[in-house]
Amino acid sequence: MSLTDRIPPAPDPDVLFETFEAWAADAGLALYPAQEEALLEVVTGANVILATPTGSGKSLVATGAHFAAMAEGRRTFYTAPIKALVSEKFFALCSTFGASNVGMMTGDASVNPGAPIICATAEILANIALREGATADVGQVVMDEFHFYSDPDRGWAWQVPLIELPQAQFLLMSATLGDVTRFEEDLTRRTGRPTAVVSSVERPVPLHHYYVTKPLHETIEELLSTKQAPVYVVHFTQASAIERAQSLMSVNMCTKQEKEEIAALIGGFRFTTGFGRTLSRLVRHGVGVHHAGMLPKYRRLVELLAQAGLLKVICGTDTLGVGINVPIRTVLLTALAKYDGTRMRHLKAREFHQIAGRAGRAGYDTAGTVIVEAPDHDIENARLLARAGDDEKKKKRIVRKKPPEGFVSWSDRTFEKLVAADPEPLTSSFKVTHSMLLNVIARPGDPYEAMRHLLTDNHETPAKQREHIRRAISIYRELLAAGVVERLPEPLPDGRTVRLTVELQANFALNQPLSPFALASLELLDRESPTYPLDVLSIVESVLDDPRQVLAAQLSKAKGEAVAQMKADGIEYDQRMELLEDVTYPKPLEELLGAAFDIYRRGHPWVADYELSPKSVVRDLYERAMTFTEYVNLYSLARSEGLVLRYLADAYKTLAQTVPDEAKTEQLEDLIVWLGELVRQVDSSLLDEWEELTNPTEVEAAAAASFRDRVTGVTANVRAFRVMVRNELFRRVELAALRRYDLLGELDGAAGWGFERWRDAVEAYFAEYPSLGTGPDARGPALLHVAERPGTWSVRQVFDDPEGDRDWGIRAEVDLAASDEEGTAVVRVLDVGPLSAAGAGSDLEDRDDRDDADDLDDAG
């Protein structure tokens, strides 16, 4: 029975509380005192600020709040800072309330948007609040991880609903809120509801804090011997987390039986990348790695093994502070200082408590442990002192180690201050944008009064408010000058004195806000051009968020190649340094799109809130004809492969959603299908969930499905697989054109085609023709001929010679079973040379058909 079935006929507060309490008891959950207090306040209609430690059951209070709102016929929104948490909560609430009663809106996907319970990112709710204000169908708001209110870039989205939704009941939740007195008073003033602060320093699982001056290996071995695992070892860079995990391979983590259990749970899970093989060795030893740069499927595998109690140590970054589902008994911090993007600094109290609060599992642990390692130089000094013992002379002779220059050190006093400190008070991060004004102007009523309320009754200081007012006036004048808004000679019946002259899209300012520009830019392209599919791709890439690690790696590689070429050309150092200033990562269509964007902005001023960013990541991958793993290795992005894949998935989704069907040529469709299959083969979870949500049929089944069971063979999608085969063959054409016989030998040496054999074959071609084409025509489907047979495909890649004879090429076969095993096309070269013996040019397809017929005759 779902919780929805237990809704009483009359929403009496006492009955609501007793009903929910009974449901929780049936599920084996006894309410803690803080949960009881918060739920009693919720059912009586009060706002609640729930500031209790991690592991104190805030999610259960949120579920009770949704239950109470549904019983009273109010629509309730749950918001979280990241899409992954929104999606996780969506599936959890579907199980509790039934799929028909729960919807989700993240910008990427919208499912059941009219449901009484909506899971959404904070920005979604903020834009609804701006566009509809007090008339919005929002009766309750549950904001998880409310400390994001202080985030400099995104904090506005946590503040706007508080200002614009006076009709709603609010439940604000976080383990690290600090002093919330002003929120308590502010919410009561705005909503007319009493506001209760439910806070507690008492954790259901108490924490014990220690500061240690022994080497990390010794600390970990002691924790393992005293049964304090699972241990999460916190690092502040991804590289150090991986290095630490690898160093622990020498520590005996698991018994033979535990290793067998790990292997059984992993089962047929596919480790598809270079880092995947490293992770496979680590987890089989009982050591996990967890950070934001990993593929989602790898993080989920680590979480699954940890939940089963099979990983004794997990080395990761501080990403566990935002709702990461990893059970932890002990948190071991390797430092109390981090680089924040600008400088090295000590952890803030909020950051420390967010991380430390993950220790101790309710229902499993009687206590959690938080340990902080001293800096390396202090550990060494402690070792030297211990060796000296009580000998004062030896102690005086010790030459104490000093921290490296510029090192931000910490001590036991730093540690004690952080343990005792309350989280810092939350600070306002309000901002004014074109999108904000447009959304407010689009709502019924007087927009001047609505903006005045928004700009003068927010949480900013008076000085900041004056800055925002000046910014709003400037944007408004810009919109007027562009003709996007117009003043009305007389107010409309609904009170409007200004109106939009354009219609805002339904998801305006939510997902890829420059998508309309991308759509308009498609008309600048020539559909008949052989580069049309890749140019469409470049337009789409220009409106996506920058994958900074990838672009930095591309820039570094471009500069390295430029320096090598300049040295070879004899250019002097000073001139080389000057010329390097102009070297950048690839930016296809930069001039065309820059000019178009300037024109588009005159009629659509709000795009000034966003930055057009021409780049080539998907296009670079495609033109290099590489697999995902090869591309990651080319730019040394193993620690950021999750970021790379998320970018590829975003590009695929945008191509699928933004490019209209009438603009899709057959070759563009091939490219889109190839990209989707490439992402799916590396990590299907990034697309499977999105496709299930955009076309939901069995949401509960999707929620229950194991991520390990979602991978299908790469050959199942024939259209995408043909593109993969084409890329594999064309990669060899490109290397042949460059006479890179060393790289060709690496590709095909196992098939008997090493350096010398490739050299002899290709040089024979160049003895007849002066060049080998590698342009768009050369890689097109017309020059690849495939005979599809069960188990094996026979393929011929025809060379694009300058005479147009088309009588040379590569003959190869594709092993379908091996391709499914590897997750990419496995090609074996059979011959490189004249094709006359097998038929050339347009005769090839006919010859393939005859070959198929011969095969049938032989089989018959």
CSV table of C-alpha atoms in Angstrom, one decimal, residues 175-372:
chain,number,residue,atom,x,y,z
A,175,ALA,CA,22.8,20.0,8.4
A,176,THR,CA,24.8,23.2,8.3
A,177,LEU,CA,22.6,26.3,8.4
A,178,GLY,CA,24.2,28.3,11.2
A,179,ASP,CA,22.2,31.1,12.8
A,180,VAL,CA,18.7,31.1,11.1
A,181,THR,CA,17.0,33.8,13.3
A,182,ARG,CA,16.5,36.2,10.3
A,183,PHE,CA,15.0,33.4,8.2
A,184,GLU,CA,12.6,32.5,11.0
A,185,GLU,CA,11.4,36.1,11.2
A,186,ASP,CA,11.4,36.7,7.5
A,187,LEU,CA,9.3,33.6,6.6
A,188,THR,CA,6.7,34.5,9.2
A,189,ARG,CA,6.4,38.0,7.9
A,190,ARG,CA,6.1,37.0,4.3
A,191,THR,CA,3.8,34.0,4.6
A,192,GLY,CA,1.7,34.9,7.7
A,193,ARG,CA,2.5,31.4,9.1
A,194,PRO,CA,4.4,30.7,12.3
A,195,THR,CA,7.9,29.5,11.7
A,196,ALA,CA,9.5,26.8,13.8
A,197,VAL,CA,13.2,26.2,14.0
A,198,VAL,CA,13.9,22.5,14.8
A,199,SER,CA,17.6,22.2,15.5
A,200,SER,CA,19.7,19.7,17.4
A,201,VAL,CA,23.3,19.1,18.0
A,202,GLU,CA,22.5,15.6,19.2
A,203,ARG,CA,23.0,13.1,16.5
A,204,PRO,CA,21.3,9.7,16.4
A,205,VAL,CA,24.8,8.4,15.9
A,206,PRO,CA,27.3,10.4,18.0
A,207,LEU,CA,30.6,11.5,16.5
A,208,HIS,CA,34.1,11.1,18.1
A,209,HIS,CA,36.8,13.5,16.8
A,210,TYR,CA,40.5,12.8,16.8
A,211,TYR,CA,43.6,14.6,15.5
A,212,VAL,CA,46.5,12.2,14.7
A,213,THR,CA,50.2,12.7,14.0
A,214,LYS,CA,51.0,9.3,12.6
A,215,PRO,CA,51.4,8.4,8.9
A,216,LEU,CA,48.2,7.8,7.0
A,217,HIS,CA,49.0,4.1,6.3
A,218,GLU,CA,49.3,3.4,10.0
A,219,THR,CA,46.0,5.3,10.7
A,220,ILE,CA,44.2,3.2,8.1
A,221,GLU,CA,45.7,-0.1,9.3
A,222,GLU,CA,44.7,0.7,12.9
A,223,LEU,CA,41.1,1.6,11.8
A,224,LEU,CA,40.8,-1.7,9.9
A,225,SER,CA,42.2,-3.7,12.9
A,226,THR,CA,39.7,-2.1,15.3
A,227,LYS,CA,36.7,-2.6,13.0
A,228,GLN,CA,36.2,1.1,12.2
A,229,ALA,CA,35.6,0.5,8.4
A,230,PRO,CA,34.1,1.6,6.0
A,231,VAL,CA,36.6,4.5,6.0
A,232,TYR,CA,36.2,7.4,3.7
A,233,VAL,CA,39.6,9.0,3.1
A,234,VAL,CA,38.9,12.6,2.1
A,235,HIS,CA,41.3,14.4,-0.4
A,236,PHE,CA,40.9,17.7,-2.0
A,237,THR,CA,42.1,16.7,-5.5
A,238,GLN,CA,41.1,13.8,-7.7
A,239,ALA,CA,44.7,12.9,-8.4
A,240,SER,CA,45.6,12.5,-4.8
A,241,ALA,CA,42.5,10.4,-4.1
A,242,ILE,CA,43.5,7.9,-6.9
A,243,GLU,CA,47.2,7.9,-5.9
A,244,ARG,CA,46.2,7.1,-2.3
A,245,ALA,CA,43.9,4.3,-3.4
A,246,GLN,CA,46.7,2.7,-5.5
A,247,SER,CA,49.1,3.0,-2.6
A,248,LEU,CA,46.8,1.0,-0.4
A,249,MET,CA,47.0,-2.1,-2.7
A,250,SER,CA,49.9,-3.2,-0.4
A,251,VAL,CA,47.5,-3.3,2.7
A,252,ASN,CA,45.6,-6.5,3.3
A,253,MET,CA,42.0,-5.2,3.2
A,254,CYS,CA,39.8,-8.3,2.7
A,255,THR,CA,39.6,-12.0,3.4
A,256,LYS,CA,39.5,-14.4,0.6
A,257,GLN,CA,35.8,-14.9,1.1
A,258,GLU,CA,35.1,-11.2,1.0
A,259,LYS,CA,37.1,-10.9,-2.3
A,260,GLU,CA,34.9,-13.7,-3.7
A,261,GLU,CA,31.8,-11.8,-2.6
A,262,ILE,CA,33.1,-8.7,-4.3
A,263,ALA,CA,33.7,-10.6,-7.5
A,264,ALA,CA,30.2,-12.1,-7.3
A,265,LEU,CA,28.5,-8.8,-6.8
A,266,ILE,CA,30.5,-7.2,-9.7
A,267,GLY,CA,29.4,-10.1,-11.9
A,268,GLY,CA,29.5,-9.1,-15.6
A,269,PHE,CA,29.9,-5.4,-15.0
A,270,ARG,CA,31.8,-3.9,-17.9
A,271,PHE,CA,34.9,-1.7,-17.1
A,272,THR,CA,35.0,0.0,-20.4
A,273,THR,CA,37.8,2.6,-20.0
A,274,GLY,CA,41.4,2.8,-19.1
A,275,PHE,CA,40.5,4.1,-15.6
A,276,GLY,CA,37.9,1.3,-15.4
A,277,ARG,CA,40.7,-1.3,-15.4
A,278,THR,CA,42.4,0.5,-12.6
A,279,LEU,CA,39.2,0.7,-10.6
A,280,SER,CA,38.5,-3.0,-11.3
A,281,ARG,CA,41.8,-3.9,-9.6
A,282,LEU,CA,41.1,-1.6,-6.7
A,283,VAL,CA,37.6,-2.7,-5.8
A,284,ARG,CA,38.5,-6.3,-6.1
A,285,HIS,CA,41.1,-5.6,-3.4
A,286,GLY,CA,38.5,-3.9,-1.2
A,287,VAL,CA,39.5,-0.2,-2.0
A,288,GLY,CA,37.1,2.2,-3.7
A,289,VAL,CA,37.5,5.6,-5.4
A,290,HIS,CA,34.8,8.2,-5.5
A,291,HIS,CA,34.9,11.6,-7.1
A,292,ALA,CA,32.9,13.8,-9.5
A,293,GLY,CA,35.2,13.2,-12.5
A,294,MET,CA,34.4,9.4,-12.6
A,295,LEU,CA,31.8,7.9,-14.9
A,296,PRO,CA,28.4,7.7,-13.1
A,297,LYS,CA,28.3,3.9,-13.4
A,298,TYR,CA,31.7,3.6,-11.6
A,299,ARG,CA,30.5,5.8,-8.8
A,300,ARG,CA,27.3,3.8,-8.5
A,301,LEU,CA,29.3,0.5,-8.4
A,302,VAL,CA,31.5,1.9,-5.6
A,303,GLU,CA,28.4,2.9,-3.7
A,304,LEU,CA,26.8,-0.5,-4.3
A,305,LEU,CA,29.8,-2.3,-3.0
A,306,ALA,CA,30.1,0.0,0.0
A,307,GLN,CA,26.4,-0.5,0.8
A,308,ALA,CA,27.0,-4.2,0.8
A,309,GLY,CA,29.9,-3.7,3.3
A,310,LEU,CA,32.5,-5.0,1.0
A,311,LEU,CA,34.7,-2.0,0.6
A,312,LYS,CA,36.8,-1.3,3.6
A,313,VAL,CA,38.4,2.0,2.4
A,314,ILE,CA,37.1,4.6,-0.1
A,315,CYS,CA,39.4,7.3,-1.3
A,316,GLY,CA,37.5,10.3,-2.6
A,317,THR,CA,37.1,14.0,-2.7
A,318,ASP,CA,34.8,16.2,-0.6
A,319,THR,CA,31.9,15.6,-3.0
A,320,LEU,CA,30.4,13.3,-0.4
A,321,GLY,CA,29.2,16.4,1.3
A,322,VAL,CA,26.2,16.7,-1.0
A,323,GLY,CA,23.9,13.8,-0.6
A,324,ILE,CA,26.3,11.0,-1.8
A,325,ASN,CA,24.9,7.6,-1.0
A,326,VAL,CA,27.9,6.0,0.6
A,327,PRO,CA,27.6,4.4,4.0
A,328,ILE,CA,30.6,5.5,6.1
A,329,ARG,CA,31.6,4.6,9.7
A,330,THR,CA,34.8,6.7,9.7
A,331,VAL,CA,35.7,9.9,7.9
A,332,LEU,CA,39.4,10.5,7.6
A,333,LEU,CA,40.5,13.9,6.4
A,334,THR,CA,43.9,14.2,4.9
A,335,ALA,CA,44.0,18.0,5.2
A,336,LEU,CA,42.1,21.0,6.7
A,337,ALA,CA,43.0,23.3,3.8
A,338,LYS,CA,41.8,23.3,0.2
A,339,TYR,CA,42.2,25.3,-3.1
A,340,ASP,CA,38.9,27.1,-3.7
A,341,GLY,CA,39.7,28.1,-7.3
A,342,THR,CA,41.4,31.3,-6.3
A,343,ARG,CA,43.7,30.4,-3.4
A,344,MET,CA,44.6,27.9,-0.8
A,345,ARG,CA,42.7,28.4,2.5
A,346,HIS,CA,41.5,26.6,5.6
A,347,LEU,CA,38.2,24.8,5.5
A,348,LYS,CA,35.2,26.8,6.6
A,349,ALA,CA,33.2,25.4,9.5
A,350,ARG,CA,30.3,24.6,7.2
A,351,GLU,CA,32.6,22.6,4.8
A,352,PHE,CA,34.1,20.7,7.7
A,353,HIS,CA,30.8,19.8,9.3
A,354,GLN,CA,29.3,18.8,5.9
A,355,ILE,CA,32.1,16.3,5.4
A,356,ALA,CA,32.5,15.1,9.0
A,357,GLY,CA,28.7,14.7,9.3
A,358,ARG,CA,28.8,11.7,6.9
A,359,ALA,CA,30.4,9.5,9.5
A,360,GLY,CA,28.2,7.0,11.4
A,361,ARG,CA,25.3,5.2,9.9
A,362,ALA,CA,21.9,5.2,11.7
A,363,GLY,CA,20.7,1.7,12.3
A,364,TYR,CA,24.2,0.2,11.8
A,365,ASP,CA,26.7,2.2,13.9
A,366,THR,CA,26.6,3.1,17.6
A,367,ALA,CA,29.1,5.9,16.9
A,368,GLY,CA,30.9,7.6,14.0
A,369,THR,CA,34.5,8.6,13.9
A,370,VAL,CA,36.1,11.7,12.4
A,371,ILE,CA,39.9,11.8,12.2
A,372,VAL,CA,42.1,14.5,10.8
